[in-house]
Amino acid sequence: MRVPSRSPGQQPGPPVSPTAPARRRPSGTAPRRLPATAPDLAAYRGAVAELLVEVGALADAASTRARQVLIDERLREPALAAVLDATPQGLIGARETLLLEMARYQPNERTSARDLTALVRIYLLSRIDVFWWQDAPTFVTDDQVNGSAELVDLEWLRRRDLLRFRYQEQPATTLGRAARGLRRRLRPDATPHTAGLLFRRARREVVALLNDIGREFATTAPPATPPLWVTSLVRSAEHQYRLRRLGYAAMLPSGHCLGYSVDVELAWFERFGARDALAELLLARQETGEISVIDEGQAWHLCLAPSARRRLRRAYEAEMGV
């Protein structure tokens, strides 16, 4: 339930150092001016869907040049250009980055981009995150994530039963990884098959969003369905580059590195008959403008909309009693 904030006070969680994330812009560039009217995101998503049909028809290696021409032409169409030109890279920068991502693409077992069409979808829809939060500071290093006062410790909240979602951390030791592997062999479907969180920290607004989604999911999913499962939260740009080297479709810039994007498990809930209920719930919230959604297969990527930030911050403060 969303209720007005009480008087502000100390947020739950252990004290952290005041290390602030850094704002990163290309050297010698000025902030881009936002358009006088907000781009039509529904039209943008529709144009992306149409483009993906054409990209899929040119998926073979012999069509590389044709794909480049297609991308160059379609990205200039008003519905797509309106969003891309409003991002820090601008239309030309976004085009060049997408073409470079396509040229470097190598399918593998880790990436959520199972083919070129999925890569294009993930990249273009993730530009909504960047458009929304282009003035937010980036968490450049792991130390900035771990030391930021803008983030709260999920474990501190979990132990006090203040979370309506689940997660697991990445094992930090060889023994921990061996134990995780043994549990998966003994009970292969007990939890989603994900690496887990490197950082168990999140923005307060994101915690409120996930709690709200978790409560709604619990009321709409079939009986005995486990709670909402979060597979990724805030990341540093440093970690994003690590993921790219490992073959993941970790885009840059990314809403994860700003702290406003999360990934939630979808595929695992199929075995409980709850996947469609969760998908419908998330798409309905996108329709209201609260979040942006990207279907990445096993998990879905969510980004909190700036228009919902204040309301969710107040919901967090009310729920945590601060």
PDB file of N, CA, C and O in Angstrom, residues 17-69:
ATOM      1  N   SER A  17      29.760   4.452   4.330  1.00  0.00           N
ATOM      2  CA  SER A  17      30.571   5.628   4.061  1.00  0.00           C
ATOM      3  C   SER A  17      29.898   6.498   3.024  1.00  0.00           C
ATOM      4  O   SER A  17      29.121   6.016   2.216  1.00  0.00           O
ATOM      5  N   PRO A  18      30.159   7.794   3.023  1.00  0.00           N
ATOM      6  CA  PRO A  18      29.458   8.697   2.118  1.00  0.00           C
ATOM      7  C   PRO A  18      30.026   8.708   0.715  1.00  0.00           C
ATOM      8  O   PRO A  18      29.978   9.708   0.034  1.00  0.00           O
ATOM      9  N   THR A  19      30.613   7.596   0.282  1.00  0.00           N
ATOM     10  CA  THR A  19      31.158   7.546  -1.061  1.00  0.00           C
ATOM     11  C   THR A  19      30.043   7.753  -2.066  1.00  0.00           C
ATOM     12  O   THR A  19      29.065   7.026  -2.057  1.00  0.00           O
ATOM     13  N   ALA A  20      30.181   8.689  -2.958  1.00  0.00           N
ATOM     14  CA  ALA A  20      29.128   8.997  -3.915  1.00  0.00           C
ATOM     15  C   ALA A  20      29.486   8.455  -5.280  1.00  0.00           C
ATOM     16  O   ALA A  20      30.635   8.469  -5.686  1.00  0.00           O
ATOM     17  N   PRO A  21      28.494   7.936  -6.021  1.00  0.00           N
ATOM     18  CA  PRO A  21      28.766   7.519  -7.376  1.00  0.00           C
ATOM     19  C   PRO A  21      29.149   8.707  -8.229  1.00  0.00           C
ATOM     20  O   PRO A  21      28.744   9.838  -7.964  1.00  0.00           O
ATOM     21  N   ALA A  22      29.929   8.463  -9.235  1.00  0.00           N
ATOM     22  CA  ALA A  22      30.449   9.552 -10.058  1.00  0.00           C
ATOM     23  C   ALA A  22      29.563   9.785 -11.264  1.00  0.00           C
ATOM     24  O   ALA A  22      28.984   8.862 -11.822  1.00  0.00           O
ATOM     25  N   ARG A  23      29.458  11.027 -11.667  1.00  0.00           N
ATOM     26  CA  ARG A  23      28.799  11.353 -12.923  1.00  0.00           C
ATOM     27  C   ARG A  23      29.821  11.228 -14.033  1.00  0.00           C
ATOM     28  O   ARG A  23      30.889  11.807 -13.972  1.00  0.00           O
ATOM     29  N   ARG A  24      29.488  10.463 -15.073  1.00  0.00           N
ATOM     30  CA  ARG A  24      30.428  10.229 -16.141  1.00  0.00           C
ATOM     31  C   ARG A  24      29.837  10.691 -17.464  1.00  0.00           C
ATOM     32  O   ARG A  24      28.816  10.191 -17.899  1.00  0.00           O
ATOM     33  N   ARG A  25      30.434  11.658 -18.088  1.00  0.00           N
ATOM     34  CA  ARG A  25      30.063  12.073 -19.429  1.00  0.00           C
ATOM     35  C   ARG A  25      31.305  12.045 -20.300  1.00  0.00           C
ATOM     36  O   ARG A  25      32.408  12.244 -19.819  1.00  0.00           O
ATOM     37  N   PRO A  26      31.148  11.790 -21.579  1.00  0.00           N
ATOM     38  CA  PRO A  26      32.310  11.829 -22.447  1.00  0.00           C
ATOM     39  C   PRO A  26      33.016  13.167 -22.362  1.00  0.00           C
ATOM     40  O   PRO A  26      32.393  14.223 -22.258  1.00  0.00           O
ATOM     41  N   SER A  27      34.325  13.132 -22.395  1.00  0.00           N
ATOM     42  CA  SER A  27      35.105  14.359 -22.271  1.00  0.00           C
ATOM     43  C   SER A  27      34.753  15.352 -23.365  1.00  0.00           C
ATOM     44  O   SER A  27      34.644  15.002 -24.545  1.00  0.00           O
ATOM     45  N   GLY A  28      34.551  16.594 -22.966  1.00  0.00           N
ATOM     46  CA  GLY A  28      34.297  17.655 -23.925  1.00  0.00           C
ATOM     47  C   GLY A  28      32.877  17.738 -24.426  1.00  0.00           C
ATOM     48  O   GLY A  28      32.590  18.486 -25.351  1.00  0.00           O
ATOM     49  N   THR A  29      31.956  16.960 -23.853  1.00  0.00           N
ATOM     50  CA  THR A  29      30.576  17.016 -24.299  1.00  0.00           C
ATOM     51  C   THR A  29      29.713  17.657 -23.237  1.00  0.00           C
ATOM     52  O   THR A  29      29.977  17.546 -22.049  1.00  0.00           O
ATOM     53  N   ALA A  30      28.677  18.330 -23.672  1.00  0.00           N
ATOM     54  CA  ALA A  30      27.739  18.975 -22.758  1.00  0.00           C
ATOM     55  C   ALA A  30      26.505  18.102 -22.614  1.00  0.00           C
ATOM     56  O   ALA A  30      26.204  17.279 -23.483  1.00  0.00           O
ATOM     57  N   PRO A  31      25.766  18.223 -21.506  1.00  0.00           N
ATOM     58  CA  PRO A  31      24.535  17.458 -21.360  1.00  0.00           C
ATOM     59  C   PRO A  31      23.574  17.742 -22.509  1.00  0.00           C
ATOM     60  O   PRO A  31      23.439  18.884 -22.963  1.00  0.00           O
ATOM     61  N   ARG A  32      22.907  16.701 -23.008  1.00  0.00           N
ATOM     62  CA  ARG A  32      21.946  16.893 -24.103  1.00  0.00           C
ATOM     63  C   ARG A  32      20.688  17.543 -23.557  1.00  0.00           C
ATOM     64  O   ARG A  32      20.236  17.246 -22.452  1.00  0.00           O
ATOM     65  N   ARG A  33      20.102  18.403 -24.338  1.00  0.00           N
ATOM     66  CA  ARG A  33      18.871  19.071 -23.954  1.00  0.00           C
ATOM     67  C   ARG A  33      17.706  18.123 -24.199  1.00  0.00           C
ATOM     68  O   ARG A  33      17.572  17.544 -25.275  1.00  0.00           O
ATOM     69  N   LEU A  34      16.879  17.929 -23.184  1.00  0.00           N
ATOM     70  CA  LEU A  34      15.720  17.071 -23.346  1.00  0.00           C
ATOM     71  C   LEU A  34      14.698  17.727 -24.273  1.00  0.00           C
ATOM     72  O   LEU A  34      14.587  18.954 -24.323  1.00  0.00           O
ATOM     73  N   PRO A  35      13.949  16.928 -25.040  1.00  0.00           N
ATOM     74  CA  PRO A  35      12.943  17.503 -25.928  1.00  0.00           C
ATOM     75  C   PRO A  35      11.860  18.221 -25.147  1.00  0.00           C
ATOM     76  O   PRO A  35      11.587  17.901 -23.985  1.00  0.00           O
ATOM     77  N   ALA A  36      11.220  19.206 -25.806  1.00  0.00           N
ATOM     78  CA  ALA A  36      10.177  19.983 -25.140  1.00  0.00           C
ATOM     79  C   ALA A  36       9.009  19.098 -24.729  1.00  0.00           C
ATOM     80  O   ALA A  36       8.379  19.315 -23.701  1.00  0.00           O
ATOM     81  N   THR A  37       8.695  18.088 -25.544  1.00  0.00           N
ATOM     82  CA  THR A  37       7.651  17.124 -25.208  1.00  0.00           C
ATOM     83  C   THR A  37       8.286  15.750 -25.106  1.00  0.00           C
ATOM     84  O   THR A  37       9.175  15.407 -25.887  1.00  0.00           O
ATOM     85  N   ALA A  38       7.824  14.976 -24.157  1.00  0.00           N
ATOM     86  CA  ALA A  38       8.411  13.658 -23.938  1.00  0.00           C
ATOM     87  C   ALA A  38       8.138  12.749 -25.129  1.00  0.00           C
ATOM     88  O   ALA A  38       7.035  12.762 -25.701  1.00  0.00           O
ATOM     89  N   PRO A  39       9.118  11.960 -25.550  1.00  0.00           N
ATOM     90  CA  PRO A  39       8.894  11.010 -26.644  1.00  0.00           C
ATOM     91  C   PRO A  39       7.779  10.028 -26.302  1.00  0.00           C
ATOM     92  O   PRO A  39       7.540   9.704 -25.143  1.00  0.00           O
ATOM     93  N   ASP A  40       7.110   9.546 -27.319  1.00  0.00           N
ATOM     94  CA  ASP A  40       6.030   8.570 -27.160  1.00  0.00           C
ATOM     95  C   ASP A  40       6.662   7.188 -27.026  1.00  0.00           C
ATOM     96  O   ASP A  40       7.085   6.590 -28.020  1.00  0.00           O
ATOM     97  N   LEU A  41       6.718   6.679 -25.794  1.00  0.00           N
ATOM     98  CA  LEU A  41       7.395   5.405 -25.570  1.00  0.00           C
ATOM     99  C   LEU A  41       6.610   4.229 -26.128  1.00  0.00           C
ATOM    100  O   LEU A  41       7.204   3.220 -26.535  1.00  0.00           O
ATOM    101  N   ALA A  42       5.292   4.319 -26.149  1.00  0.00           N
ATOM    102  CA  ALA A  42       4.498   3.243 -26.753  1.00  0.00           C
ATOM    103  C   ALA A  42       4.793   3.153 -28.251  1.00  0.00           C
ATOM    104  O   ALA A  42       4.944   2.051 -28.802  1.00  0.00           O
ATOM    105  N   ALA A  43       4.903   4.316 -28.906  1.00  0.00           N
ATOM    106  CA  ALA A  43       5.243   4.326 -30.330  1.00  0.00           C
ATOM    107  C   ALA A  43       6.656   3.801 -30.544  1.00  0.00           C
ATOM    108  O   ALA A  43       6.931   3.082 -31.518  1.00  0.00           O
ATOM    109  N   TYR A  44       7.560   4.135 -29.630  1.00  0.00           N
ATOM    110  CA  TYR A  44       8.941   3.650 -29.723  1.00  0.00           C
ATOM    111  C   TYR A  44       8.972   2.135 -29.622  1.00  0.00           C
ATOM    112  O   TYR A  44       9.612   1.458 -30.439  1.00  0.00           O
ATOM    113  N   ARG A  45       8.265   1.577 -28.642  1.00  0.00           N
ATOM    114  CA  ARG A  45       8.251   0.122 -28.485  1.00  0.00           C
ATOM    115  C   ARG A  45       7.620  -0.550 -29.702  1.00  0.00           C
ATOM    116  O   ARG A  45       8.071  -1.613 -30.141  1.00  0.00           O
ATOM    117  N   GLY A  46       6.576   0.063 -30.255  1.00  0.00           N
ATOM    118  CA  GLY A  46       5.956  -0.491 -31.459  1.00  0.00           C
ATOM    119  C   GLY A  46       6.902  -0.475 -32.643  1.00  0.00           C
ATOM    120  O   GLY A  46       6.974  -1.447 -33.415  1.00  0.00           O
ATOM    121  N   ALA A  47       7.665   0.613 -32.790  1.00  0.00           N
ATOM    122  CA  ALA A  47       8.625   0.702 -33.882  1.00  0.00           C
ATOM    123  C   ALA A  47       9.754  -0.305 -33.703  1.00  0.00           C
ATOM    124  O   ALA A  47      10.246  -0.884 -34.680  1.00  0.00           O
ATOM    125  N   VAL A  48      10.171  -0.535 -32.463  1.00  0.00           N
ATOM    126  CA  VAL A  48      11.194  -1.554 -32.196  1.00  0.00           C
ATOM    127  C   VAL A  48      10.678  -2.927 -32.607  1.00  0.00           C
ATOM    128  O   VAL A  48      11.386  -3.706 -33.257  1.00  0.00           O
ATOM    129  N   ALA A  49       9.437  -3.248 -32.253  1.00  0.00           N
ATOM    130  CA  ALA A  49       8.857  -4.547 -32.597  1.00  0.00           C
ATOM    131  C   ALA A  49       8.818  -4.742 -34.117  1.00  0.00           C
ATOM    132  O   ALA A  49       9.113  -5.834 -34.621  1.00  0.00           O
ATOM    133  N   GLU A  50       8.471  -3.686 -34.854  1.00  0.00           N
ATOM    134  CA  GLU A  50       8.449  -3.785 -36.319  1.00  0.00           C
ATOM    135  C   GLU A  50       9.852  -3.981 -36.878  1.00  0.00           C
ATOM    136  O   GLU A  50      10.061  -4.777 -37.804  1.00  0.00           O
ATOM    137  N   LEU A  51      10.816  -3.285 -36.320  1.00  0.00           N
ATOM    138  CA  LEU A  51      12.200  -3.426 -36.773  1.00  0.00           C
ATOM    139  C   LEU A  51      12.705  -4.845 -36.540  1.00  0.00           C
ATOM    140  O   LEU A  51      13.426  -5.408 -37.368  1.00  0.00           O
ATOM    141  N   LEU A  52      12.326  -5.451 -35.417  1.00  0.00           N
ATOM    142  CA  LEU A  52      12.805  -6.792 -35.093  1.00  0.00           C
ATOM    143  C   LEU A  52      12.345  -7.826 -36.114  1.00  0.00           C
ATOM    144  O   LEU A  52      13.069  -8.785 -36.399  1.00  0.00           O
ATOM    145  N   VAL A  53      11.153  -7.644 -36.662  1.00  0.00           N
ATOM    146  CA  VAL A  53      10.675  -8.564 -37.699  1.00  0.00           C
ATOM    147  C   VAL A  53      11.601  -8.506 -38.897  1.00  0.00           C
ATOM    148  O   VAL A  53      11.981  -9.548 -39.468  1.00  0.00           O
ATOM    149  N   GLU A  54      12.016  -7.312 -39.271  1.00  0.00           N
ATOM    150  CA  GLU A  54      12.905  -7.147 -40.429  1.00  0.00           C
ATOM    151  C   GLU A  54      14.309  -7.654 -40.134  1.00  0.00           C
ATOM    152  O   GLU A  54      14.961  -8.253 -40.990  1.00  0.00           O
ATOM    153  N   VAL A  55      14.787  -7.418 -38.922  1.00  0.00           N
ATOM    154  CA  VAL A  55      16.108  -7.931 -38.548  1.00  0.00           C
ATOM    155  C   VAL A  55      16.113  -9.453 -38.586  1.00  0.00           C
ATOM    156  O   VAL A  55      17.072 -10.077 -39.063  1.00  0.00           O
ATOM    157  N   GLY A  56      15.030 -10.064 -38.100  1.00  0.00           N
ATOM    158  CA  GLY A  56      14.940 -11.519 -38.119  1.00  0.00           C
ATOM    159  C   GLY A  56      14.981 -12.103 -39.511  1.00  0.00           C
ATOM    160  O   GLY A  56      15.486 -13.207 -39.719  1.00  0.00           O
ATOM    161  N   ALA A  57      14.471 -11.363 -40.484  1.00  0.00           N
ATOM    162  CA  ALA A  57      14.482 -11.832 -41.869  1.00  0.00           C
ATOM    163  C   ALA A  57      15.862 -11.705 -42.511  1.00  0.00           C
ATOM    164  O   ALA A  57      16.094 -12.261 -43.589  1.00  0.00           O
ATOM    165  N   LEU A  58      16.769 -10.984 -41.848  1.00  0.00           N
ATOM    166  CA  LEU A  58      18.129 -10.785 -42.373  1.00  0.00           C
ATOM    167  C   LEU A  58      19.153 -11.325 -41.385  1.00  0.00           C
ATOM    168  O   LEU A  58      20.210 -10.745 -41.189  1.00  0.00           O
ATOM    169  N   ALA A  59      18.843 -12.455 -40.775  1.00  0.00           N
ATOM    170  CA  ALA A  59      19.678 -12.967 -39.687  1.00  0.00           C
ATOM    171  C   ALA A  59      20.908 -13.723 -40.168  1.00  0.00           C
ATOM    172  O   ALA A  59      21.839 -13.934 -39.387  1.00  0.00           O
ATOM    173  N   ASP A  60      20.946 -14.148 -41.410  1.00  0.00           N
ATOM    174  CA  ASP A  60      22.076 -14.951 -41.878  1.00  0.00           C
ATOM    175  C   ASP A  60      23.312 -14.084 -42.091  1.00  0.00           C
ATOM    176  O   ASP A  60      23.230 -12.869 -42.276  1.00  0.00           O
ATOM    177  N   ALA A  61      24.464 -14.735 -42.065  1.00  0.00           N
ATOM    178  CA  ALA A  61      25.736 -14.009 -42.165  1.00  0.00           C
ATOM    179  C   ALA A  61      25.868 -13.241 -43.469  1.00  0.00           C
ATOM    180  O   ALA A  61      26.525 -12.193 -43.528  1.00  0.00           O
ATOM    181  N   ALA A  62      25.249 -13.731 -44.542  1.00  0.00           N
ATOM    182  CA  ALA A  62      25.376 -13.070 -45.840  1.00  0.00           C
ATOM    183  C   ALA A  62      24.620 -11.747 -45.894  1.00  0.00           C
ATOM    184  O   ALA A  62      24.798 -10.974 -46.842  1.00  0.00           O
ATOM    185  N   SER A  63      23.779 -11.484 -44.891  1.00  0.00           N
ATOM    186  CA  SER A  63      22.951 -10.272 -44.906  1.00  0.00           C
ATOM    187  C   SER A  63      23.518  -9.157 -44.046  1.00  0.00           C
ATOM    188  O   SER A  63      22.798  -8.214 -43.703  1.00  0.00           O
ATOM    189  N   THR A  64      24.803  -9.225 -43.703  1.00  0.00           N
ATOM    190  CA  THR A  64      25.393  -8.221 -42.813  1.00  0.00           C
ATOM    191  C   THR A  64      25.213  -6.818 -43.358  1.00  0.00           C
ATOM    192  O   THR A  64      24.791  -5.900 -42.638  1.00  0.00           O
ATOM    193  N   ARG A  65      25.551  -6.623 -44.609  1.00  0.00           N
ATOM    194  CA  ARG A  65      25.429  -5.286 -45.207  1.00  0.00           C
ATOM    195  C   ARG A  65      23.975  -4.824 -45.243  1.00  0.00           C
ATOM    196  O   ARG A  65      23.673  -3.665 -44.939  1.00  0.00           O
ATOM    197  N   ALA A  66      23.066  -5.726 -45.574  1.00  0.00           N
ATOM    198  CA  ALA A  66      21.648  -5.366 -45.620  1.00  0.00           C
ATOM    199  C   ALA A  66      21.148  -4.976 -44.232  1.00  0.00           C
ATOM    200  O   ALA A  66      20.340  -4.049 -44.101  1.00  0.00           O
ATOM    201  N   ARG A  67      21.634  -5.664 -43.184  1.00  0.00           N
ATOM    202  CA  ARG A  67      21.239  -5.300 -41.818  1.00  0.00           C
ATOM    203  C   ARG A  67      21.726  -3.904 -41.466  1.00  0.00           C
ATOM    204  O   ARG A  67      21.022  -3.129 -40.815  1.00  0.00           O
ATOM    205  N   GLN A  68      22.940  -3.589 -41.863  1.00  0.00           N
ATOM    206  CA  GLN A  68      23.481  -2.260 -41.575  1.00  0.00           C
ATOM    207  C   GLN A  68      22.645  -1.171 -42.237  1.00  0.00           C
ATOM    208  O   GLN A  68      22.337  -0.149 -41.620  1.00  0.00           O
ATOM    209  N   VAL A  69      22.266  -1.394 -43.480  1.00  0.00           N
ATOM    210  CA  VAL A  69      21.436  -0.420 -44.193  1.00  0.00           C
ATOM    211  C   VAL A  69      20.073  -0.297 -43.513  1.00  0.00           C
ATOM    212  O   VAL A  69      19.545   0.808 -43.331  1.00  0.00           O
TER     213      VAL A  69
END
